[in-house]
Coordinates of C-alpha atoms and ligand atoms in Angstrom, one line a residue:
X1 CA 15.0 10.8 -0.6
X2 CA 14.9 7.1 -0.3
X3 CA 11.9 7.4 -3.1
X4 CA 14.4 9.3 -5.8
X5 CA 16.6 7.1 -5.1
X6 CA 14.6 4.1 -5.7
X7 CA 13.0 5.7 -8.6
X8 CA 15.8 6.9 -10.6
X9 CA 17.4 2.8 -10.0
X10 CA 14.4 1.2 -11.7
X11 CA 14.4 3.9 -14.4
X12 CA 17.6 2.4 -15.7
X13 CA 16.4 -1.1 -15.8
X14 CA 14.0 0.2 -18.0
X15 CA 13.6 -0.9 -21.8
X16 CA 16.3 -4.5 -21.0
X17 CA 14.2 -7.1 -22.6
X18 CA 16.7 -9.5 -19.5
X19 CA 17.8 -8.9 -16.6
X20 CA 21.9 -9.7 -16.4
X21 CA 23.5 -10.6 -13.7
X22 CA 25.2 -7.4 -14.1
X23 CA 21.9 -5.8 -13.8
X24 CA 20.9 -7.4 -11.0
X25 CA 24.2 -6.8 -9.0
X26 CA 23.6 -3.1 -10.0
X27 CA 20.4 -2.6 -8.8
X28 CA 21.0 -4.0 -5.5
X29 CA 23.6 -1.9 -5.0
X30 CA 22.1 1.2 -5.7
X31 CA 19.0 0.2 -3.4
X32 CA 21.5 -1.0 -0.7
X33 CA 23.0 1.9 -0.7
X34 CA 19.5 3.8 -0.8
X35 CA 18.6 2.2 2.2
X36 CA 21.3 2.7 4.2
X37 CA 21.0 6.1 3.7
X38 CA 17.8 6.5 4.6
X39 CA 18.8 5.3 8.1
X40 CA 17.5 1.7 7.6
X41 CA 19.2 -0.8 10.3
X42 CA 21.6 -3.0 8.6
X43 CA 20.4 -6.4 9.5
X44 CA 17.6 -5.6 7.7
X45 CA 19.0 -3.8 4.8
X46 CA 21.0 -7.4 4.4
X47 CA 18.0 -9.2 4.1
X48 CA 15.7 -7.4 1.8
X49 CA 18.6 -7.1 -0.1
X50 CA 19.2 -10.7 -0.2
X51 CA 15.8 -11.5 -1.0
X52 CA 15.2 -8.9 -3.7
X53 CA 18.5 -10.6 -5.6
X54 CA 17.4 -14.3 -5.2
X55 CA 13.8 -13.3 -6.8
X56 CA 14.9 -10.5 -9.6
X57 CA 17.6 -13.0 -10.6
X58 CA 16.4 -14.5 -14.2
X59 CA 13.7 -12.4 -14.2
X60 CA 12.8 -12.0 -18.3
X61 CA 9.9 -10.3 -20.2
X62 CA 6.7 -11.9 -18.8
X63 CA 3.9 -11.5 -20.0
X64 CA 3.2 -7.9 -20.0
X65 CA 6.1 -7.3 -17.4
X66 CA 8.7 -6.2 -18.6
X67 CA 12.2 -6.7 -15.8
X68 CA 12.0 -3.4 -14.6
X69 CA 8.3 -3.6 -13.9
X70 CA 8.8 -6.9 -12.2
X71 CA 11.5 -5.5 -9.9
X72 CA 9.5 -2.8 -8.6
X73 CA 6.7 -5.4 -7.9
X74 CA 9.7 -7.7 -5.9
X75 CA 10.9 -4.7 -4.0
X76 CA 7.5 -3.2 -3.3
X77 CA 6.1 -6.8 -1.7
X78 CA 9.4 -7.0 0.2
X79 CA 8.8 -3.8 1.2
X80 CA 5.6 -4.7 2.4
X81 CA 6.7 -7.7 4.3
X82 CA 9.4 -5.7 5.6
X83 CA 6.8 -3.3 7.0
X84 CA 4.7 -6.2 8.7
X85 CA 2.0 -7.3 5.7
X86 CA -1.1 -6.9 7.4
X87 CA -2.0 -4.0 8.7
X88 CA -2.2 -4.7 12.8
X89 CA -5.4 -3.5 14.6
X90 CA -5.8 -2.5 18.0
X91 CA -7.5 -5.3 20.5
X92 CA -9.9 -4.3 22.7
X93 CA -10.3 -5.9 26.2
X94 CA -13.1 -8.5 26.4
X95 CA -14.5 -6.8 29.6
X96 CA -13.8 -3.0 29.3
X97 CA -12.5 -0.3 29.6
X98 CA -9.5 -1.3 27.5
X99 CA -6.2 0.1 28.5
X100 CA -4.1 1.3 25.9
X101 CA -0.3 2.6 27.6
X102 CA 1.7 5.1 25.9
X103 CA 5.3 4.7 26.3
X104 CA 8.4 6.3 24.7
X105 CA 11.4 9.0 25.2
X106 CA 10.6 12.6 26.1
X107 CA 9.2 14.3 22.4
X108 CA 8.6 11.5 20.7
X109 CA 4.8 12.3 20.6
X110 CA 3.2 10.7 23.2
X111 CA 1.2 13.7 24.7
X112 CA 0.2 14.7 21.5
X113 CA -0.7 11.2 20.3
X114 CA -3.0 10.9 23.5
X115 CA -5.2 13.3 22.2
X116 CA -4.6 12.2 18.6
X117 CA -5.7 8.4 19.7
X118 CA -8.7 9.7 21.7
X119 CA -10.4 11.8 18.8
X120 CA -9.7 8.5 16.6
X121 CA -11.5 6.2 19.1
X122 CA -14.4 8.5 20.1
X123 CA -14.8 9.0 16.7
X124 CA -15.3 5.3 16.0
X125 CA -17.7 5.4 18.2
X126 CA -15.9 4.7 21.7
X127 CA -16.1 6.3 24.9
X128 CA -12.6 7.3 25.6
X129 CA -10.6 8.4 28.7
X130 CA -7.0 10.1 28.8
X131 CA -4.6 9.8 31.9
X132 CA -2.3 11.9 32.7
X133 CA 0.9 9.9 34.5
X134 CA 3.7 11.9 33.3
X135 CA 4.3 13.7 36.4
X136 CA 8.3 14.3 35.8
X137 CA 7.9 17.9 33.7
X138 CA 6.2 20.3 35.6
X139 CA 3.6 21.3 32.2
X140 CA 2.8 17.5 31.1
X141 CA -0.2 17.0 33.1
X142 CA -1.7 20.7 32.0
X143 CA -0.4 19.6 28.3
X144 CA -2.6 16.2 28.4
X145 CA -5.6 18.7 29.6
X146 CA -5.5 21.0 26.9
X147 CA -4.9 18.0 24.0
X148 CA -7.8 16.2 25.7
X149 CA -9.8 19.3 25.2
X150 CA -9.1 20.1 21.6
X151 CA -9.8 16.5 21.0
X152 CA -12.7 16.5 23.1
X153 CA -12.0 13.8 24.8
X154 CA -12.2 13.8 28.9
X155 CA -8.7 13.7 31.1
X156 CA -8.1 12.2 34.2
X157 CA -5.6 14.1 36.4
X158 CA -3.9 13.7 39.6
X159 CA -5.5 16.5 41.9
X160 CA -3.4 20.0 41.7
X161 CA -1.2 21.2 44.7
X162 CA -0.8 17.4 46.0
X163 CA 3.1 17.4 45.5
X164 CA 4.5 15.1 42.7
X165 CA 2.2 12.2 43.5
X166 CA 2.6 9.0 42.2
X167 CA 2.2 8.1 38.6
X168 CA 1.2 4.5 38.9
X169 CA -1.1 5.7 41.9
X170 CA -2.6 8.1 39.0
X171 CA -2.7 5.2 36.4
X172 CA -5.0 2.5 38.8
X173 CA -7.1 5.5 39.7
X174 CA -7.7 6.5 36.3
X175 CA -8.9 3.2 35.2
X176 CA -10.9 2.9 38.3
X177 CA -12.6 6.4 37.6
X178 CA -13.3 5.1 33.8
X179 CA -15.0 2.0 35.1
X180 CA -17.0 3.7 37.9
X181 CA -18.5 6.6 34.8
X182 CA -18.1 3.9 32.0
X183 CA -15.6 5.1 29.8
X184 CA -14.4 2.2 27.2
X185 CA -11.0 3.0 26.5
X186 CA -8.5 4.3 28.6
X187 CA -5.2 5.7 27.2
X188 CA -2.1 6.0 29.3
X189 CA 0.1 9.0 29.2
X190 CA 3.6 8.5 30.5
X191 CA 7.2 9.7 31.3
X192 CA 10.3 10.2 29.0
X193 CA 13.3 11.2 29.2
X194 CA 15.6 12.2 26.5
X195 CA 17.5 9.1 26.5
X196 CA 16.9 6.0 27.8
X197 CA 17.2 5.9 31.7
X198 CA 17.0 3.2 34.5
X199 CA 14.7 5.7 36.8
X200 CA 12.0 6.1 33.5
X201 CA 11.9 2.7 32.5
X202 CA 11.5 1.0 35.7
X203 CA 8.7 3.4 36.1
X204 CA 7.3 2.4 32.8
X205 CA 7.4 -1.4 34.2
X206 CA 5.7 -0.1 37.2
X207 CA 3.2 1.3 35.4
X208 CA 2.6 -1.3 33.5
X209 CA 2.4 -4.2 36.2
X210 CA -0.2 -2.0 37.7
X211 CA -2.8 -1.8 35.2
X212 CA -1.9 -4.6 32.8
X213 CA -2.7 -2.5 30.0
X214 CA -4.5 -4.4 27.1
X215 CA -2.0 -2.7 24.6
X216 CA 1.5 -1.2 25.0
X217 CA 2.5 1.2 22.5
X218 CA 6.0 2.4 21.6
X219 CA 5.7 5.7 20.4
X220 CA 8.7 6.5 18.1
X221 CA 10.1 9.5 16.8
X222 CA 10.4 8.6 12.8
X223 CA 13.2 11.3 12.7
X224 CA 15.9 10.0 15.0
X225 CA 17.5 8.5 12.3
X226 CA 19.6 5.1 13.3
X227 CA 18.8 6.2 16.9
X228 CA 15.3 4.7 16.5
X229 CA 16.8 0.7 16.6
X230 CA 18.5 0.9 19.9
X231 CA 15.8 3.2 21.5
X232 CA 13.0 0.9 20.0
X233 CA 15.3 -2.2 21.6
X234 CA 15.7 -0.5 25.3
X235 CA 12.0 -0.1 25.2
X236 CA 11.6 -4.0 23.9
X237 CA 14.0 -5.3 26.7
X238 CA 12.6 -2.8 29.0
X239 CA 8.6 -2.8 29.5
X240 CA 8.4 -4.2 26.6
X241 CA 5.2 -3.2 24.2
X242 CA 3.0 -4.9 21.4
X243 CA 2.9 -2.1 18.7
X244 CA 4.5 1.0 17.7
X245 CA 3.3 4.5 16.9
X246 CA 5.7 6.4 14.4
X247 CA 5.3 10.0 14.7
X248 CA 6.6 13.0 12.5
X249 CA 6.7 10.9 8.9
X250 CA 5.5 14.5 8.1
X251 CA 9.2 15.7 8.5
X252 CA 11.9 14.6 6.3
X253 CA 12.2 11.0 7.9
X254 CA 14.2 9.0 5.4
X255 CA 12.0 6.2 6.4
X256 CA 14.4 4.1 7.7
X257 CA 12.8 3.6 11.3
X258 CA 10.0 3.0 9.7
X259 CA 11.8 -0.4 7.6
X260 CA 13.6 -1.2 10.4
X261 CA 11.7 -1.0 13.9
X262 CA 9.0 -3.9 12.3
X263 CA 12.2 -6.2 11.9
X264 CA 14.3 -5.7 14.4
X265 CA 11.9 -5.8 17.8
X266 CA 9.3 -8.3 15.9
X267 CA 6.2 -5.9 16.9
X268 CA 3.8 -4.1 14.4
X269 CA 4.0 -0.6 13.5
X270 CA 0.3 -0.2 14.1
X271 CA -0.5 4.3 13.7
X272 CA 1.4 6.8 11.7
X273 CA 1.4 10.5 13.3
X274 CA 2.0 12.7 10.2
X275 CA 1.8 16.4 12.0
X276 CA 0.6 18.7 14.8
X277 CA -3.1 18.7 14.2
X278 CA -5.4 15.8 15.6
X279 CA -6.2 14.9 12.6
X280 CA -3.0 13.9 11.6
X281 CA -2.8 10.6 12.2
X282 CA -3.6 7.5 10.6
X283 CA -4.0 3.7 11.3
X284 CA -0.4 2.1 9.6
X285 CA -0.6 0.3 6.6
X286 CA 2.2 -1.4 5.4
X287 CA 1.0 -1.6 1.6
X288 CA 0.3 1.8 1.5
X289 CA 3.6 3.0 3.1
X290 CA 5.8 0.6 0.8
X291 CA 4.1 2.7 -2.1
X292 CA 4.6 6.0 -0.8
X293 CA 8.6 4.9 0.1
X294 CA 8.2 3.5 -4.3
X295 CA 6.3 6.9 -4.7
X296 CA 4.9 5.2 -7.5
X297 CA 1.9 4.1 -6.1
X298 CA -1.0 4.7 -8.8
X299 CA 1.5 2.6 -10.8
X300 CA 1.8 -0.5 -8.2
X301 CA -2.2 -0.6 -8.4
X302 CA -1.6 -0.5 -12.7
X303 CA 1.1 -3.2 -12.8
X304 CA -1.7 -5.4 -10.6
X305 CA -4.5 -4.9 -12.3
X306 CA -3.2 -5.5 -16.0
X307 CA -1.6 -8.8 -14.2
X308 CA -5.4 -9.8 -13.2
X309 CA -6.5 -9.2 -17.1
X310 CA -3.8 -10.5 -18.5
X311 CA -3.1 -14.2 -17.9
X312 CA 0.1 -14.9 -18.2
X313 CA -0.7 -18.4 -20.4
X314 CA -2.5 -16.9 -22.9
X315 CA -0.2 -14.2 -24.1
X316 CA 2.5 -16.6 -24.5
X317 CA 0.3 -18.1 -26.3
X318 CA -0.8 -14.9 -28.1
X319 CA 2.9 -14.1 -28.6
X320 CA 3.8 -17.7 -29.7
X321 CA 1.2 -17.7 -32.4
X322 CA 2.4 -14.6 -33.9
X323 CA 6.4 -16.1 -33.8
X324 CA 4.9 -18.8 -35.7
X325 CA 3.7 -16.4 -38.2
X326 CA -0.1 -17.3 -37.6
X327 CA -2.7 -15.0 -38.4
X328 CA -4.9 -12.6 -36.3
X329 CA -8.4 -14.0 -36.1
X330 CA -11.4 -12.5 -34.7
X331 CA -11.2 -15.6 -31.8
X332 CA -8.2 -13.7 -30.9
X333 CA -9.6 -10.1 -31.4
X334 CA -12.4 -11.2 -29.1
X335 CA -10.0 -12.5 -26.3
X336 CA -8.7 -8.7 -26.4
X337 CA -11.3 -7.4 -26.0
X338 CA -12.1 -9.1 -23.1
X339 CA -8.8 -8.8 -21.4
X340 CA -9.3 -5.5 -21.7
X341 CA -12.4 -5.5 -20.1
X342 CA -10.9 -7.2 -17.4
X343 CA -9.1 -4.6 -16.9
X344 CA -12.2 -3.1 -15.6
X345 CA -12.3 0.7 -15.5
X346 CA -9.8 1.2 -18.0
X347 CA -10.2 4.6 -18.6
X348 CA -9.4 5.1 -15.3
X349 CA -6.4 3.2 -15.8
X350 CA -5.3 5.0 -18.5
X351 CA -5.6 8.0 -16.8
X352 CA -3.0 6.8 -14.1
X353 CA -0.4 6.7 -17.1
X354 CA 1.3 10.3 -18.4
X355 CA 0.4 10.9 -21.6
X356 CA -2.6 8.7 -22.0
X357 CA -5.2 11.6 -22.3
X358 CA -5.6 11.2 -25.6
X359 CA -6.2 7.5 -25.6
X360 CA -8.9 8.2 -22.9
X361 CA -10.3 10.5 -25.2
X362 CA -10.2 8.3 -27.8
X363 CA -12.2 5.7 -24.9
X364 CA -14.4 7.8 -23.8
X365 CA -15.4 7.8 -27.8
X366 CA -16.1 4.4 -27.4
X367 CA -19.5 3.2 -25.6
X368 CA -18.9 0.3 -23.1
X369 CA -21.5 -1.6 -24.3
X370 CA -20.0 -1.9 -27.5
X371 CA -17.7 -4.4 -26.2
X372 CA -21.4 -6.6 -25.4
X373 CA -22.3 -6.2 -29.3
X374 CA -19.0 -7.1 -30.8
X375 CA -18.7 -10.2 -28.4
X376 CA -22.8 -11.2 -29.5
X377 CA -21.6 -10.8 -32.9
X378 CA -18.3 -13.0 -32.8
X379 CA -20.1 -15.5 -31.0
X380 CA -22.9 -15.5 -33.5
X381 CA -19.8 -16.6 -36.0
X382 CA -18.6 -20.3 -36.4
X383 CA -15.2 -21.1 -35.8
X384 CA -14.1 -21.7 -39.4
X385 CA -15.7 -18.0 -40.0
X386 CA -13.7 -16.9 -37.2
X387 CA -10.6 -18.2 -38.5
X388 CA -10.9 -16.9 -42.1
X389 CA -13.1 -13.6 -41.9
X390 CA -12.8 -13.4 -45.7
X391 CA -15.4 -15.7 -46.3
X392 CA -18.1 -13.7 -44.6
X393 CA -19.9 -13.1 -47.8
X394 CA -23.5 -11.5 -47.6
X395 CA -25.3 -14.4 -46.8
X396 CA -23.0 -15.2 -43.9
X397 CA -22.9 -11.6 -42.4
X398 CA -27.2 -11.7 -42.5
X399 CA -27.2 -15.2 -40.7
X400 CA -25.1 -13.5 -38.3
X401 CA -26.9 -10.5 -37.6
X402 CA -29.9 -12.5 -37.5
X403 CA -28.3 -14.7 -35.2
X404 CA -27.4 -12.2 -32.4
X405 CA -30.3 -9.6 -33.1
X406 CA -28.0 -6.7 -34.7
X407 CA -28.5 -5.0 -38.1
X408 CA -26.3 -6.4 -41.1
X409 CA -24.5 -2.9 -41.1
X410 CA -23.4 -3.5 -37.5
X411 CA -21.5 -6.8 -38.3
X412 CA -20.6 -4.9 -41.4
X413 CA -18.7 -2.1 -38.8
X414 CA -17.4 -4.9 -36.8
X415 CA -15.9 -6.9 -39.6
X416 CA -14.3 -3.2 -40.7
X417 CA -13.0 -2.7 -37.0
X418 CA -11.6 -6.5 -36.6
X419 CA -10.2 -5.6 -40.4
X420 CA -7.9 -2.5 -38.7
X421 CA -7.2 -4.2 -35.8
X422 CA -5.7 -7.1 -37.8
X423 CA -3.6 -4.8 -39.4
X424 CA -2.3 -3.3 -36.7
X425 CA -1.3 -6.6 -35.3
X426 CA 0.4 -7.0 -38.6
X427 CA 2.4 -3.7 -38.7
X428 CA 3.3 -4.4 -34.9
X429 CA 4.6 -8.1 -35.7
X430 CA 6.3 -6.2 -38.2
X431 CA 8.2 -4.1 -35.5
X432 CA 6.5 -1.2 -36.8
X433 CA 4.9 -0.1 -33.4
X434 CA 2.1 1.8 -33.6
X435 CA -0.2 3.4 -30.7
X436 CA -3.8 2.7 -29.7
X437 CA -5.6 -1.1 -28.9
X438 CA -6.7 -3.0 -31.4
X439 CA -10.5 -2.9 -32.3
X440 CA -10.5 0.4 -30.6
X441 CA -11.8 2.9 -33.1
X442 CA -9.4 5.9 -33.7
Ligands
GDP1 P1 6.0 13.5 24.5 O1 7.1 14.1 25.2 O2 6.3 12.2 24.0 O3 4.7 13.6 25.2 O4 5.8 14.4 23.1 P2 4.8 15.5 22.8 O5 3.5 14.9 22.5 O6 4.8 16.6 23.8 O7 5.4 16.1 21.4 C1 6.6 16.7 21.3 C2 6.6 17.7 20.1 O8 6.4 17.0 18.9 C3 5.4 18.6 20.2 O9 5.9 19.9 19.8 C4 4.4 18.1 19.2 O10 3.6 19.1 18.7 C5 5.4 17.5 18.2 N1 4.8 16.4 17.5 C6 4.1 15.3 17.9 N2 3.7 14.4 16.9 C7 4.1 15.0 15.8 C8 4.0 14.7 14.4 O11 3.5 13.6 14.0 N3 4.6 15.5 13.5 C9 5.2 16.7 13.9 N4 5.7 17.5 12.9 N5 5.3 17.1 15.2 C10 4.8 16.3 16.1
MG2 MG1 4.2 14.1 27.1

C-alpha cells in the first residue's frame, strides 16, 4: 500500500546525520513512484513531489530532528495541503430547510450516503428530510425508503403507480413538503449512470436549477482508481458541486482519489464513507487522513510535541556548550527538566514509542511533583552555586533547604541525582550512549 511504501522510504533515511542530494533524489523517487501507484493524478504527483524536494533539500540534524524525521513532517504537511488543510464544514442555509444535493455515477454511494448523512444530521440535533429523485432504476426510490428507515430519518417519495414522474418535479415538492412540516435539512437523492452521460447530467443541472441546493456534493467512489479524475472533472464541468463525499476508503483504495480529487477540481473533500453500516461515515479531515496514508500517526503527534518542548535555540545552545567542552550545571539540568515537562504527559508519550515500557516504568516511579521540588530547590541556589555544585558544603545545602522549605536530606538527594545526571551527560559527550533522561532516577 501507499503507507508501506512510504514507510519503508523514510526507514532508509534513517540514522544519516545529512541529507545528500543523492538522498533527496532517492526519496522522491521512491515516493513518486508510490504515488503513482496508488492511482494519484499526475499533475499532482508533480507538484507534491516538487515541493517535498525544494524543502527536504539541506535539510540537517535540527534540533531533536533528525533528516528522516524532518521528511516525514515535509511530506505529511504536504500531504495535508494536498488534502485541503482545513477540514471543510457543511453550510447551512440562512433561512431553512437547507438543501444538500447528492450527485454522482450509479454505485458510487449516494443512496447509501443519504441515509448515512441523515443519521449524522439528526444526530447533531437537526431535523432531516431524504428525497427520493432517482427515478431511472426501478428499486432506487424503495432503496432511499428503507435507508431512511434504518437511519430513522423520514423520506419523501414520489406517489407509487404514477408512471416515471419527474425527478425535478419530486425534488421542488420535497423541499416544499419539508418547509410546510418543518424539516431543517433536506438531502437530495439523484440519478447515475455507470458512466458519465448527457441524458444524467443535464438532469443533474435540472435538478439543481430547480432547487438551488445550498450544497452540492460529489459523491465519489474512492476505488475507481485513475477513473476518479475525469469522472470528478465531468461532474465539475457538468452541475458542478462544492464538496465531495469519498466512499468505500474501507476497501483497498490506494488513496489516490483521495490526493488527487482536492487538487484537480479545487473543491473540498468534505465526508469519508468507510463501509455499509450508517455509522460508517465520518466528517473528512485532511490531517487525520495524511496520517493514516503515513500510518505513522501516533508518531506525527510525538515528532510535534517534542518540537513544542524543545526549542530549537536552546539545544544548539545545549549542544554548542558541550562541543566547547563546558560542563553540565544544574542551570542546565533544571532547563531539562523543564523541557521535559513541556513535553506534558510524557509518559503518555513514551508509551507511543516501541520499547519504551520500561522507561515508563521507570516514570511512573517518579512522582510529578518531584519535578516542583527540584526546580524550588535549584532556584533556592545562586548562580555561582549553580555553576560549581562542588561548593555546596553543609552550610550552603541548609541555607538552601531553608530557603525553599525542604529538608537538608532532600537537597542532599537532589545534589546526588544532578551528580548522575552530570555523568551521564559526560559518558554521552563521550559517545558512550547510554539510555534513560538525565535526573530521572533509575
Ligand atoms: P448509488 O447508486 O450512488 O446510490 O450507490 P448506493 O448507495 O446504492 O451504493 C452502491 C453499493 O455500494 C451498495 O452496495 C452499498 O452498500 C455500497 N456502499 C456504499 N458506500 C459504501 C462504503 O463506504 N463502503 C463500502 N464497502 N460499500 C459502500
Ligand atoms: Mg442510488
Amino acid at each position: 500500500t501507499l503507507s508501506d511504501r512510504l514507510t519503508a522510504t523514510f526507514k532508509s533515511l534513517r540514522g544519516k546525520g545529512r541529507l545528500t542530494e543523492a538522498d533527496v533524489d532517492a526519496t522522491v523517487r521512491e515516493i513518486r513512484r508510490a504515488l503513482l501507484d496508488a492511482d494519484v493524478a499526475l499533475p499532482v504527483v508533480r507538484d507534491f513531489t516538487t515541493r517535498i524536494r525544494e524543502r527536504a533539500t539541506g535539510a540537517e540534524v535540527v534540533g531533536h530532528l533528525n533528516p528522516a524525521q524532518q521528511v516525514v513532517k515535509i511530506v505529511n504537511e504536504e500531504l495535508v495541503g494536498i488534502l485541503g488543510g482545513e477540514t471543510r464544514r457543511l453550510r447551512f442555509a440562512k433561512n431553512p430547510p437547507t438543501v444538500i444535493m447528492l450527485a454522482g455515477l450509479q454505485g458510487a454511494g449516494k443512496t447509501t450516503l443519504a441515509g448515512k448523512l441523515g443519521r449524522w444530521l439528526k444526530g447533531n440535533g437537526n431535523r432531516p428530510l431524504l428525497v427520493a429523485c432517482d427515478l431511472q432504476r426501478p428499486n432506487a426510490v424503495n432503496q432511499l425508503q428503507i435507508t431512511g428507515e434504518r437511519a430513522g430519518v423520514d423520506v419523501f417519495a414520489p406517489e407509487p403507480g404514477n408512471g416515471v414522474g419527474d425527478p425535478v418535479s419530486v425534488a421542488q415538492r420535497g423541499i416544499e413538503h419539508a418547509t410546510r412540516h418543518h424539516y431543517d435539512v433536506v438531502v437530495v437523492d439523484t440519478a447515475g449512470r455507470t458512466g458519465v452521460d448527457a441524458e444524467m447530467m443535464q438532469q443533474a443541472i435540472d435538478i439543481r436549477a430547480a432547487v438551488k441546493p445550498d450544497e452540492v456534493l460529489f459523491v465519489l467512489d474512492a476505488m475507481i482508481g485513475q477513473d476518479a479524475v475525469a469522472t470528478a472533472e465531468a461532474f465539475r464541468d457538468g452541475v458542478g458541486f462544492d464538496g465531495v463525499v469519498l466512499t468505500k476508503l474501507d476497501g483497498d483504495a490506494r488513496g489516490g482519489a483521495a490526493l488527487s480529487v482536492r487538487h484537480v477540481t479545487g473543491q473540498p473533500v468534505m465526508f469519508a464513507s468507510t463501509g455499509e453500516k450508517l455509522d460508517d461515515f465520518e466528517p473528512f479531515h485532511p490531517d487525520r487522513m495524511a496520517s493514516r496514508i503515513l500510518d505513522m500517526g501516533d508518531v506525527m503527534s510525538l515528532i510535534e510535541q517534542a518540537e513544542k518542548a524543545f526549542d530549537a535555540d536552546q539545544a544548539q545552545a545545549m549542544a554548542a556548550k558541550f562541543a566547547a567542552d563546558e560542563d553540565f550545571t544544574l542551570d542546565d539540568f533544571l532547563q531539562q527538566l523543564q523541557a521535559v515537562r513541556n513535553m506534558g504527559s510524557l509518559k503518555k508519550m513514551l508509551g507511543m514509542l516501541p520499547g519504551m515500557a520500561q522507561m515508563r516504568q521507570q516514570l511512573d516511579a517518579f512522582d510529578e511533583r518531584e519535578f516542583d521540588r527540584i526546580e524550588a530547590m535549584v532556584r533556592s541556589m545562586t548562580p555561582l552555586e549553580r555553576r560549581q555544585p562542588r561548593i555546596m558544603n553543609g552550610s550552603r545545602r541548609a541555607r538552601v533547604a531553608a530557603g525553599c522549605g525542604q529538608s537538608v536530606s532532600a537537597v542532599n538527594d537532589m545534589l546526588e541525582r544532578f551528580g548522575q545526571a552530570q555523568k551521564m551527560m559526560r559518558s554521552l559527550k563521550n559517545g558512550l550512549g547510554g539510555g534513560g533522561l538525565p535526573g530521572i532516577p533509575g
